Amino acid sequence: MTTASHPVETSYWVIVPAAGTGKRMGADKPKQYLSLAGKPLIQHTLENILGWPGLTGIVVAIAADDQEFSTLVAARDPRVHTVTGGTERADSVLAALDYLSELATPETSVLVHDAARPLVHKSDIESLVVASPTALLAQPASDTVKQSREESGKPVVRQTLPRQQIWLAQTPQKAPLQMLREALQAGLAQNPQAITDEASALELAGYAPELVPACRSNFKVTHPADLVLAEVLLQHRQTLEQLQSGTEQ
Ligand code: C5P
């Protein structure tokens, strides 16, 4: 049944690939479990997702030897499910889609979101949910964009690219369940190196996902300095929320 306040087409599942090791962070544990403002990074991300309007549930892909996920507060929420992830990010997403296909219809809208993006804004999620059936959050390039080549072992500028058409892909990335499952299966069979996000699999399958502009705060925590920046932004957000709730009282 469709109602004006909560139309069926705006409900969706979220998949969170969190089976990676986060090697670029150089830490002794996978980056999704590194501490951010006193809580594991992934706890912030899941808390954020659990507050998104229209959410049906979350499937988190975790490593086969994961010891930490079950200790999270968010893991106790009945809307949070887990599956064992795969070798690459795309394999982890596919494992979650296989699991989800037992619970949801082939047309169900699925949003895939990185465990390492705790700061996505709710307003960006609202824009993504009402965008085309295949869509992703992305950041229009604001710097001048250079393409490089190698000279004497160093990168040098090959050319300057027109930045008007350059976007940096973020997550969530949205698609109907079965469409994304088939696109990932075909992409992994055809050219696994080219499948670095969900949109790239959809593009290979002939779709043109819509680019939905997102806030800069939706960056992926990748390097140690990103944790510091994320902590500052989280504290700022908490202060703002406290001020807002204080004003409402
Ligand atoms: O390493 P990178 O930051 O690109 O990983 C993006 C996301 O994909 C992370 O949340 C990571 O945990 C996840 N991932 C996964 N399975 C893998 C590799 C990465 O779920 N085999």
PDB file of C-alpha atoms and ligand atoms in Angstrom:
ATOM      1  CA  MET A   1       0.000   0.000   0.000  1.00  0.00           C
ATOM      2  CA  THR A   2       1.233   3.480  -0.844  1.00  0.00           C
ATOM      3  CA  THR A   3       0.524   6.403   1.442  1.00  0.00           C
ATOM      4  CA  ALA A   4       1.348  10.036   0.863  1.00  0.00           C
ATOM      5  CA  SER A   5       3.533  10.241   3.983  1.00  0.00           C
ATOM      6  CA  HIS A   6       5.604   7.108   3.313  1.00  0.00           C
ATOM      7  CA  PRO A   7       5.483   5.955  -0.313  1.00  0.00           C
ATOM      8  CA  VAL A   8       6.653   2.371  -0.910  1.00  0.00           C
ATOM      9  CA  GLU A   9       9.257   3.427  -3.492  1.00  0.00           C
ATOM     10  CA  THR A  10      11.231   5.467  -0.924  1.00  0.00           C
ATOM     11  CA  SER A  11      11.891   2.460   1.320  1.00  0.00           C
ATOM     12  CA  TYR A  12      15.226   0.720   0.794  1.00  0.00           C
ATOM     13  CA  TRP A  13      17.843  -1.593   2.254  1.00  0.00           C
ATOM     14  CA  VAL A  14      21.426  -0.511   2.906  1.00  0.00           C
ATOM     15  CA  ILE A  15      24.503  -2.680   2.326  1.00  0.00           C
ATOM     16  CA  VAL A  16      27.691  -1.788   4.194  1.00  0.00           C
ATOM     17  CA  PRO A  17      30.847  -3.499   2.917  1.00  0.00           C
ATOM     18  CA  ALA A  18      33.094  -3.716   5.990  1.00  0.00           C
ATOM     19  CA  ALA A  19      35.253  -6.746   5.263  1.00  0.00           C
ATOM     20  CA  GLY A  20      38.369  -4.826   4.233  1.00  0.00           C
ATOM     21  CA  THR A  21      41.662  -4.581   6.057  1.00  0.00           C
ATOM     22  CA  GLY A  22      42.205  -0.836   5.477  1.00  0.00           C
ATOM     23  CA  LYS A  23      45.892  -1.274   4.617  1.00  0.00           C
ATOM     24  CA  ARG A  24      46.359   2.385   3.602  1.00  0.00           C
ATOM     25  CA  MET A  25      45.684   3.403   7.203  1.00  0.00           C
ATOM     26  CA  GLY A  26      48.724   1.413   8.388  1.00  0.00           C
ATOM     27  CA  ALA A  27      47.034   0.564  11.721  1.00  0.00           C
ATOM     28  CA  ASP A  28      47.036  -2.734  13.620  1.00  0.00           C
ATOM     29  CA  LYS A  29      43.323  -3.321  13.001  1.00  0.00           C
ATOM     30  CA  PRO A  30      40.874  -2.798  10.113  1.00  0.00           C
ATOM     31  CA  LYS A  31      40.093   0.896   9.809  1.00  0.00           C
ATOM     32  CA  GLN A  32      36.359   0.444  10.427  1.00  0.00           C
ATOM     33  CA  TYR A  33      37.227  -0.492  14.031  1.00  0.00           C
ATOM     34  CA  LEU A  34      39.609   2.410  14.716  1.00  0.00           C
ATOM     35  CA  SER A  35      38.411   4.751  17.442  1.00  0.00           C
ATOM     36  CA  LEU A  36      36.715   7.975  16.427  1.00  0.00           C
ATOM     37  CA  ALA A  37      35.538  10.271  19.235  1.00  0.00           C
ATOM     38  CA  GLY A  38      35.496   7.305  21.639  1.00  0.00           C
ATOM     39  CA  LYS A  39      33.604   4.820  19.414  1.00  0.00           C
ATOM     40  CA  PRO A  40      34.609   2.546  16.523  1.00  0.00           C
ATOM     41  CA  LEU A  41      34.305   4.300  13.154  1.00  0.00           C
ATOM     42  CA  ILE A  42      31.708   1.802  11.904  1.00  0.00           C
ATOM     43  CA  GLN A  43      29.519   2.398  14.979  1.00  0.00           C
ATOM     44  CA  HIS A  44      29.204   6.064  13.925  1.00  0.00           C
ATOM     45  CA  THR A  45      28.372   5.021  10.356  1.00  0.00           C
ATOM     46  CA  LEU A  46      25.711   2.514  11.445  1.00  0.00           C
ATOM     47  CA  GLU A  47      24.173   4.958  13.959  1.00  0.00           C
ATOM     48  CA  ASN A  48      23.924   7.497  11.149  1.00  0.00           C
ATOM     49  CA  ILE A  49      22.285   4.976   8.755  1.00  0.00           C
ATOM     50  CA  LEU A  50      19.822   3.772  11.419  1.00  0.00           C
ATOM     51  CA  GLY A  51      18.485   7.361  11.493  1.00  0.00           C
ATOM     52  CA  TRP A  52      17.866   7.612   7.727  1.00  0.00           C
ATOM     53  CA  PRO A  53      14.180   8.010   6.846  1.00  0.00           C
ATOM     54  CA  GLY A  54      12.699   5.052   4.904  1.00  0.00           C
ATOM     55  CA  LEU A  55      15.335   2.519   5.989  1.00  0.00           C
ATOM     56  CA  THR A  56      14.130  -1.131   6.045  1.00  0.00           C
ATOM     57  CA  GLY A  57      17.357  -2.745   7.240  1.00  0.00           C
ATOM     58  CA  ILE A  58      21.141  -2.970   6.879  1.00  0.00           C
ATOM     59  CA  VAL A  59      23.266  -5.896   5.688  1.00  0.00           C
ATOM     60  CA  VAL A  60      26.890  -5.548   6.820  1.00  0.00           C
ATOM     61  CA  ALA A  61      29.531  -7.669   5.068  1.00  0.00           C
ATOM     62  CA  ILE A  62      32.249  -8.550   7.579  1.00  0.00           C
ATOM     63  CA  ALA A  63      35.475 -10.567   7.310  1.00  0.00           C
ATOM     64  CA  ALA A  64      35.292 -14.316   7.995  1.00  0.00           C
ATOM     65  CA  ASP A  65      37.607 -13.895  11.017  1.00  0.00           C
ATOM     66  CA  ASP A  66      35.939 -10.709  12.362  1.00  0.00           C
ATOM     67  CA  GLN A  67      35.935 -10.708  16.173  1.00  0.00           C
ATOM     68  CA  GLU A  68      34.696  -7.169  16.794  1.00  0.00           C
ATOM     69  CA  PHE A  69      31.464  -6.602  14.941  1.00  0.00           C
ATOM     70  CA  SER A  70      29.314  -8.512  17.452  1.00  0.00           C
ATOM     71  CA  THR A  71      30.627  -6.278  20.278  1.00  0.00           C
ATOM     72  CA  LEU A  72      29.191  -3.106  18.705  1.00  0.00           C
ATOM     73  CA  VAL A  73      26.082  -1.483  20.167  1.00  0.00           C
ATOM     74  CA  ALA A  74      24.657  -1.197  16.613  1.00  0.00           C
ATOM     75  CA  ALA A  75      25.008  -4.977  16.119  1.00  0.00           C
ATOM     76  CA  ARG A  76      22.184  -5.446  18.654  1.00  0.00           C
ATOM     77  CA  ASP A  77      19.684  -3.513  16.533  1.00  0.00           C
ATOM     78  CA  PRO A  78      17.252  -6.025  14.948  1.00  0.00           C
ATOM     79  CA  ARG A  79      17.480  -4.137  11.627  1.00  0.00           C
ATOM     80  CA  VAL A  80      21.213  -4.960  11.371  1.00  0.00           C
ATOM     81  CA  HIS A  81      22.112  -8.244   9.600  1.00  0.00           C
ATOM     82  CA  THR A  82      25.573  -9.644   8.780  1.00  0.00           C
ATOM     83  CA  VAL A  83      27.079 -11.792   6.016  1.00  0.00           C
ATOM     84  CA  THR A  84      30.628 -12.954   5.381  1.00  0.00           C
ATOM     85  CA  GLY A  85      32.363 -10.696   2.840  1.00  0.00           C
ATOM     86  CA  GLY A  86      34.671 -11.686  -0.028  1.00  0.00           C
ATOM     87  CA  THR A  87      38.152 -11.022  -1.359  1.00  0.00           C
ATOM     88  CA  GLU A  88      37.406  -7.623  -2.888  1.00  0.00           C
ATOM     89  CA  ARG A  89      34.843  -4.970  -2.055  1.00  0.00           C
ATOM     90  CA  ALA A  90      32.637  -6.062  -5.001  1.00  0.00           C
ATOM     91  CA  ASP A  91      32.660  -9.678  -3.729  1.00  0.00           C
ATOM     92  CA  SER A  92      31.527  -8.433  -0.292  1.00  0.00           C
ATOM     93  CA  VAL A  93      28.686  -6.397  -1.829  1.00  0.00           C
ATOM     94  CA  LEU A  94      27.653  -9.378  -3.949  1.00  0.00           C
ATOM     95  CA  ALA A  95      27.554 -11.649  -0.876  1.00  0.00           C
ATOM     96  CA  ALA A  96      25.235  -9.127   0.817  1.00  0.00           C
ATOM     97  CA  LEU A  97      23.023  -8.919  -2.296  1.00  0.00           C
ATOM     98  CA  ASP A  98      22.778 -12.744  -2.417  1.00  0.00           C
ATOM     99  CA  TYR A  99      21.650 -12.721   1.233  1.00  0.00           C
ATOM    100  CA  LEU A 100      19.205  -9.893   0.610  1.00  0.00           C
ATOM    101  CA  SER A 101      17.628 -11.619  -2.389  1.00  0.00           C
ATOM    102  CA  GLU A 102      16.153 -14.118   0.111  1.00  0.00           C
ATOM    103  CA  LEU A 103      14.510 -11.313   2.092  1.00  0.00           C
ATOM    104  CA  ALA A 104      13.471  -8.690  -0.469  1.00  0.00           C
ATOM    105  CA  THR A 105      11.993  -8.452  -3.980  1.00  0.00           C
ATOM    106  CA  PRO A 106      14.230  -8.059  -7.073  1.00  0.00           C
ATOM    107  CA  GLU A 107      13.029  -4.437  -7.501  1.00  0.00           C
ATOM    108  CA  THR A 108      13.922  -3.394  -3.936  1.00  0.00           C
ATOM    109  CA  SER A 109      16.063  -0.293  -3.870  1.00  0.00           C
ATOM    110  CA  VAL A 110      19.503  -0.942  -2.363  1.00  0.00           C
ATOM    111  CA  LEU A 111      21.951   1.740  -1.164  1.00  0.00           C
ATOM    112  CA  VAL A 112      25.557   0.562  -0.813  1.00  0.00           C
ATOM    113  CA  HIS A 113      27.493   2.696   1.675  1.00  0.00           C
ATOM    114  CA  ASP A 114      31.133   2.508   2.831  1.00  0.00           C
ATOM    115  CA  ALA A 115      31.718   1.708   6.494  1.00  0.00           C
ATOM    116  CA  ALA A 116      34.377   4.436   6.415  1.00  0.00           C
ATOM    117  CA  ARG A 117      31.996   7.321   5.546  1.00  0.00           C
ATOM    118  CA  PRO A 118      30.453   8.280   8.907  1.00  0.00           C
ATOM    119  CA  LEU A 119      29.557  11.879   8.008  1.00  0.00           C
ATOM    120  CA  VAL A 120      27.069  11.694   5.138  1.00  0.00           C
ATOM    121  CA  HIS A 121      24.249  14.227   5.567  1.00  0.00           C
ATOM    122  CA  LYS A 122      20.629  13.117   5.907  1.00  0.00           C
ATOM    123  CA  SER A 123      19.596  15.730   3.313  1.00  0.00           C
ATOM    124  CA  ASP A 124      21.935  14.100   0.763  1.00  0.00           C
ATOM    125  CA  ILE A 125      20.322  10.719   1.493  1.00  0.00           C
ATOM    126  CA  GLU A 126      16.898  12.277   0.914  1.00  0.00           C
ATOM    127  CA  SER A 127      18.109  13.629  -2.464  1.00  0.00           C
ATOM    128  CA  LEU A 128      19.555  10.245  -3.418  1.00  0.00           C
ATOM    129  CA  VAL A 129      16.405   8.327  -2.463  1.00  0.00           C
ATOM    130  CA  VAL A 130      14.209  10.446  -4.768  1.00  0.00           C
ATOM    131  CA  ALA A 131      16.765  10.503  -7.641  1.00  0.00           C
ATOM    132  CA  SER A 132      16.756   8.054 -10.609  1.00  0.00           C
ATOM    133  CA  PRO A 133      16.609   4.321  -9.753  1.00  0.00           C
ATOM    134  CA  THR A 134      20.376   4.085 -10.380  1.00  0.00           C
ATOM    135  CA  ALA A 135      22.194   6.998  -8.746  1.00  0.00           C
ATOM    136  CA  LEU A 136      25.157   7.840  -6.526  1.00  0.00           C
ATOM    137  CA  LEU A 137      26.347  10.658  -4.315  1.00  0.00           C
ATOM    138  CA  ALA A 138      29.347  12.422  -5.820  1.00  0.00           C
ATOM    139  CA  GLN A 139      31.434  15.551  -5.404  1.00  0.00           C
ATOM    140  CA  PRO A 140      31.859  17.862  -8.400  1.00  0.00           C
ATOM    141  CA  ALA A 141      35.591  18.610  -8.843  1.00  0.00           C
ATOM    142  CA  SER A 142      36.447  22.047  -7.441  1.00  0.00           C
ATOM    143  CA  ASP A 143      40.203  21.987  -8.055  1.00  0.00           C
ATOM    144  CA  THR A 144      41.871  22.126 -11.461  1.00  0.00           C
ATOM    145  CA  VAL A 145      42.290  18.522 -12.595  1.00  0.00           C
ATOM    146  CA  LYS A 146      45.624  17.265 -13.970  1.00  0.00           C
ATOM    147  CA  GLN A 147      46.234  13.995 -15.757  1.00  0.00           C
ATOM    148  CA  SER A 148      49.763  12.665 -15.152  1.00  0.00           C
ATOM    149  CA  ARG A 149      52.407  10.644 -16.938  1.00  0.00           C
ATOM    150  CA  GLU A 150      55.705   9.341 -15.605  1.00  0.00           C
ATOM    151  CA  GLU A 151      59.054  10.981 -16.403  1.00  0.00           C
ATOM    152  CA  SER A 152      62.324   9.755 -14.816  1.00  0.00           C
ATOM    153  CA  GLY A 153      60.270   7.910 -12.192  1.00  0.00           C
ATOM    154  CA  LYS A 154      58.308  11.046 -11.215  1.00  0.00           C
ATOM    155  CA  PRO A 155      54.745  12.051 -12.044  1.00  0.00           C
ATOM    156  CA  VAL A 156      54.577  15.083 -14.343  1.00  0.00           C
ATOM    157  CA  VAL A 157      51.546  16.806 -15.855  1.00  0.00           C
ATOM    158  CA  ARG A 158      50.366  15.244 -19.089  1.00  0.00           C
ATOM    159  CA  GLN A 159      47.406  17.568 -19.535  1.00  0.00           C
ATOM    160  CA  THR A 160      44.796  19.637 -17.729  1.00  0.00           C
ATOM    161  CA  LEU A 161      41.317  18.128 -17.988  1.00  0.00           C
ATOM    162  CA  PRO A 162      38.175  20.274 -18.221  1.00  0.00           C
ATOM    163  CA  ARG A 163      36.830  19.924 -14.682  1.00  0.00           C
ATOM    164  CA  GLN A 164      33.197  20.782 -15.534  1.00  0.00           C
ATOM    165  CA  GLN A 165      32.520  17.106 -16.207  1.00  0.00           C
ATOM    166  CA  ILE A 166      34.673  15.596 -13.450  1.00  0.00           C
ATOM    167  CA  TRP A 167      32.967  14.140 -10.368  1.00  0.00           C
ATOM    168  CA  LEU A 168      34.491  12.184  -7.486  1.00  0.00           C
ATOM    169  CA  ALA A 169      32.285   9.194  -6.707  1.00  0.00           C
ATOM    170  CA  GLN A 170      31.182   8.735  -3.110  1.00  0.00           C
ATOM    171  CA  THR A 171      28.643   6.436  -1.476  1.00  0.00           C
ATOM    172  CA  PRO A 172      25.792   5.601  -1.016  1.00  0.00           C
ATOM    173  CA  GLN A 173      25.328   4.240  -4.526  1.00  0.00           C
ATOM    174  CA  LYS A 174      21.784   3.152  -5.329  1.00  0.00           C
ATOM    175  CA  ALA A 175      20.285   0.529  -7.656  1.00  0.00           C
ATOM    176  CA  PRO A 176      17.473  -2.046  -7.728  1.00  0.00           C
ATOM    177  CA  LEU A 177      18.616  -5.272  -6.020  1.00  0.00           C
ATOM    178  CA  GLN A 178      18.545  -7.703  -8.950  1.00  0.00           C
ATOM    179  CA  MET A 179      19.909  -5.185 -11.487  1.00  0.00           C
ATOM    180  CA  LEU A 180      22.931  -4.511  -9.259  1.00  0.00           C
ATOM    181  CA  ARG A 181      23.426  -8.218  -8.513  1.00  0.00           C
ATOM    182  CA  GLU A 182      23.519  -9.115 -12.213  1.00  0.00           C
ATOM    183  CA  ALA A 183      25.751  -6.135 -13.076  1.00  0.00           C
ATOM    184  CA  LEU A 184      28.279  -7.088 -10.361  1.00  0.00           C
ATOM    185  CA  GLN A 185      28.240 -10.767 -11.370  1.00  0.00           C
ATOM    186  CA  ALA A 186      28.838  -9.852 -15.027  1.00  0.00           C
ATOM    187  CA  GLY A 187      31.448  -7.180 -14.190  1.00  0.00           C
ATOM    188  CA  LEU A 188      33.421  -9.495 -11.919  1.00  0.00           C
ATOM    189  CA  ALA A 189      33.405 -12.198 -14.608  1.00  0.00           C
ATOM    190  CA  GLN A 190      34.363  -9.752 -17.387  1.00  0.00           C
ATOM    191  CA  ASN A 191      36.829  -7.271 -15.867  1.00  0.00           C
ATOM    192  CA  PRO A 192      37.166  -7.435 -12.053  1.00  0.00           C
ATOM    193  CA  GLN A 193      39.843  -4.665 -11.908  1.00  0.00           C
ATOM    194  CA  ALA A 194      37.401  -2.201 -13.444  1.00  0.00           C
ATOM    195  CA  ILE A 195      34.770  -2.772 -10.746  1.00  0.00           C
ATOM    196  CA  THR A 196      35.889  -0.307  -8.067  1.00  0.00           C
ATOM    197  CA  ASP A 197      32.368   0.754  -7.067  1.00  0.00           C
ATOM    198  CA  GLU A 198      28.764  -0.256  -7.796  1.00  0.00           C
ATOM    199  CA  ALA A 199      28.329   2.419 -10.468  1.00  0.00           C
ATOM    200  CA  SER A 200      31.270   1.055 -12.470  1.00  0.00           C
ATOM    201  CA  ALA A 201      29.542  -2.344 -12.674  1.00  0.00           C
ATOM    202  CA  LEU A 202      26.286  -0.663 -13.737  1.00  0.00           C
ATOM    203  CA  GLU A 203      28.152   1.413 -16.365  1.00  0.00           C
ATOM    204  CA  LEU A 204      29.765  -1.742 -17.776  1.00  0.00           C
ATOM    205  CA  ALA A 205      26.272  -3.225 -18.028  1.00  0.00           C
ATOM    206  CA  GLY A 206      25.123  -0.224 -20.093  1.00  0.00           C
ATOM    207  CA  TYR A 207      23.372   1.926 -17.439  1.00  0.00           C
ATOM    208  CA  ALA A 208      24.106   5.610 -16.767  1.00  0.00           C
ATOM    209  CA  PRO A 209      23.649   6.248 -13.018  1.00  0.00           C
ATOM    210  CA  GLU A 210      22.605   9.778 -12.011  1.00  0.00           C
ATOM    211  CA  LEU A 211      25.229  11.865 -10.170  1.00  0.00           C
ATOM    212  CA  VAL A 212      23.720  13.498  -7.074  1.00  0.00           C
ATOM    213  CA  PRO A 213      25.894  16.311  -5.610  1.00  0.00           C
ATOM    214  CA  ALA A 214      26.888  15.655  -1.991  1.00  0.00           C
ATOM    215  CA  CYS A 215      28.414  17.633   0.878  1.00  0.00           C
ATOM    216  CA  ARG A 216      32.196  17.633   1.193  1.00  0.00           C
ATOM    217  CA  SER A 217      31.924  16.124   4.682  1.00  0.00           C
ATOM    218  CA  ASN A 218      31.050  12.756   3.106  1.00  0.00           C
ATOM    219  CA  PHE A 219      34.704  11.833   2.624  1.00  0.00           C
ATOM    220  CA  LYS A 220      36.044   8.308   3.107  1.00  0.00           C
ATOM    221  CA  VAL A 221      38.316   7.903   6.121  1.00  0.00           C
ATOM    222  CA  THR A 222      41.397   6.521   4.365  1.00  0.00           C
ATOM    223  CA  HIS A 223      44.552   8.026   5.897  1.00  0.00           C
ATOM    224  CA  PRO A 224      45.386   8.715   9.596  1.00  0.00           C
ATOM    225  CA  ALA A 225      44.833  12.488   9.162  1.00  0.00           C
ATOM    226  CA  ASP A 226      41.261  11.772   7.983  1.00  0.00           C
ATOM    227  CA  LEU A 227      40.434  10.450  11.477  1.00  0.00           C
ATOM    228  CA  VAL A 228      41.396  13.803  13.015  1.00  0.00           C
ATOM    229  CA  LEU A 229      39.277  15.705  10.493  1.00  0.00           C
ATOM    230  CA  ALA A 230      36.308  13.348  10.982  1.00  0.00           C
ATOM    231  CA  GLU A 231      36.554  13.796  14.773  1.00  0.00           C
ATOM    232  CA  VAL A 232      36.483  17.596  14.476  1.00  0.00           C
ATOM    233  CA  LEU A 233      33.456  17.467  12.155  1.00  0.00           C
ATOM    234  CA  LEU A 234      31.631  15.005  14.449  1.00  0.00           C
ATOM    235  CA  GLN A 235      32.227  17.205  17.484  1.00  0.00           C
ATOM    236  CA  HIS A 236      31.028  20.217  15.546  1.00  0.00           C
ATOM    237  CA  ARG A 237      27.871  18.334  14.511  1.00  0.00           C
ATOM    238  CA  GLN A 238      27.211  17.173  18.102  1.00  0.00           C
ATOM    239  CA  THR A 239      27.586  20.737  19.381  1.00  0.00           C
ATOM    240  CA  LEU A 240      25.162  21.985  16.714  1.00  0.00           C
ATOM    241  CA  GLU A 241      22.625  19.269  17.606  1.00  0.00           C
ATOM    242  CA  GLN A 242      22.914  20.093  21.334  1.00  0.00           C
ATOM    243  CA  LEU A 243      22.403  23.774  20.585  1.00  0.00           C
ATOM    244  CA  GLN A 244      19.370  22.980  18.417  1.00  0.00           C
ATOM    245  CA  SER A 245      17.775  20.689  21.032  1.00  0.00           C
ATOM    246  CA  GLY A 246      18.510  23.384  23.679  1.00  0.00           C
ATOM    247  CA  THR A 247      16.676  25.961  21.593  1.00  0.00           C
ATOM    248  CA  GLU A 248      13.676  23.650  21.176  1.00  0.00           C
ATOM    249  CA  GLN A 249      13.243  23.074  24.950  1.00  0.00           C
TER     250      GLN A 249
HETATM  251  O1  C5P B   1      39.782  -0.057   1.053  1.00  0.00           O
HETATM  252  P1  C5P B   1      38.622   0.828   0.711  1.00  0.00           P
HETATM  253  O2  C5P B   1      38.540   2.035   1.577  1.00  0.00           O
HETATM  254  O3  C5P B   1      38.476   1.130  -0.744  1.00  0.00           O
HETATM  255  O4  C5P B   1      37.307  -0.045   1.080  1.00  0.00           O
HETATM  256  C1  C5P B   1      36.015   0.467   0.924  1.00  0.00           C
HETATM  257  C2  C5P B   1      35.025  -0.347   1.733  1.00  0.00           C
HETATM  258  O5  C5P B   1      34.942  -1.680   1.228  1.00  0.00           O
HETATM  259  C3  C5P B   1      35.439  -0.454   3.204  1.00  0.00           C
HETATM  260  O6  C5P B   1      34.284  -0.230   4.006  1.00  0.00           O
HETATM  261  C4  C5P B   1      35.968  -1.880   3.297  1.00  0.00           C
HETATM  262  O7  C5P B   1      35.811  -2.459   4.585  1.00  0.00           O
HETATM  263  C5  C5P B   1      35.108  -2.604   2.288  1.00  0.00           C
HETATM  264  N1  C5P B   1      35.718  -3.856   1.760  1.00  0.00           N
HETATM  265  C6  C5P B   1      34.997  -5.062   1.890  1.00  0.00           C
HETATM  266  N2  C5P B   1      35.545  -6.229   1.434  1.00  0.00           N
HETATM  267  C7  C5P B   1      36.769  -6.249   0.894  1.00  0.00           C
HETATM  268  C8  C5P B   1      37.509  -5.026   0.736  1.00  0.00           C
HETATM  269  C9  C5P B   1      36.947  -3.835   1.177  1.00  0.00           C
HETATM  270  O8  C5P B   1      33.878  -5.086   2.385  1.00  0.00           O
HETATM  271  N3  C5P B   1      37.269  -7.413   0.512  1.00  0.00           N
END
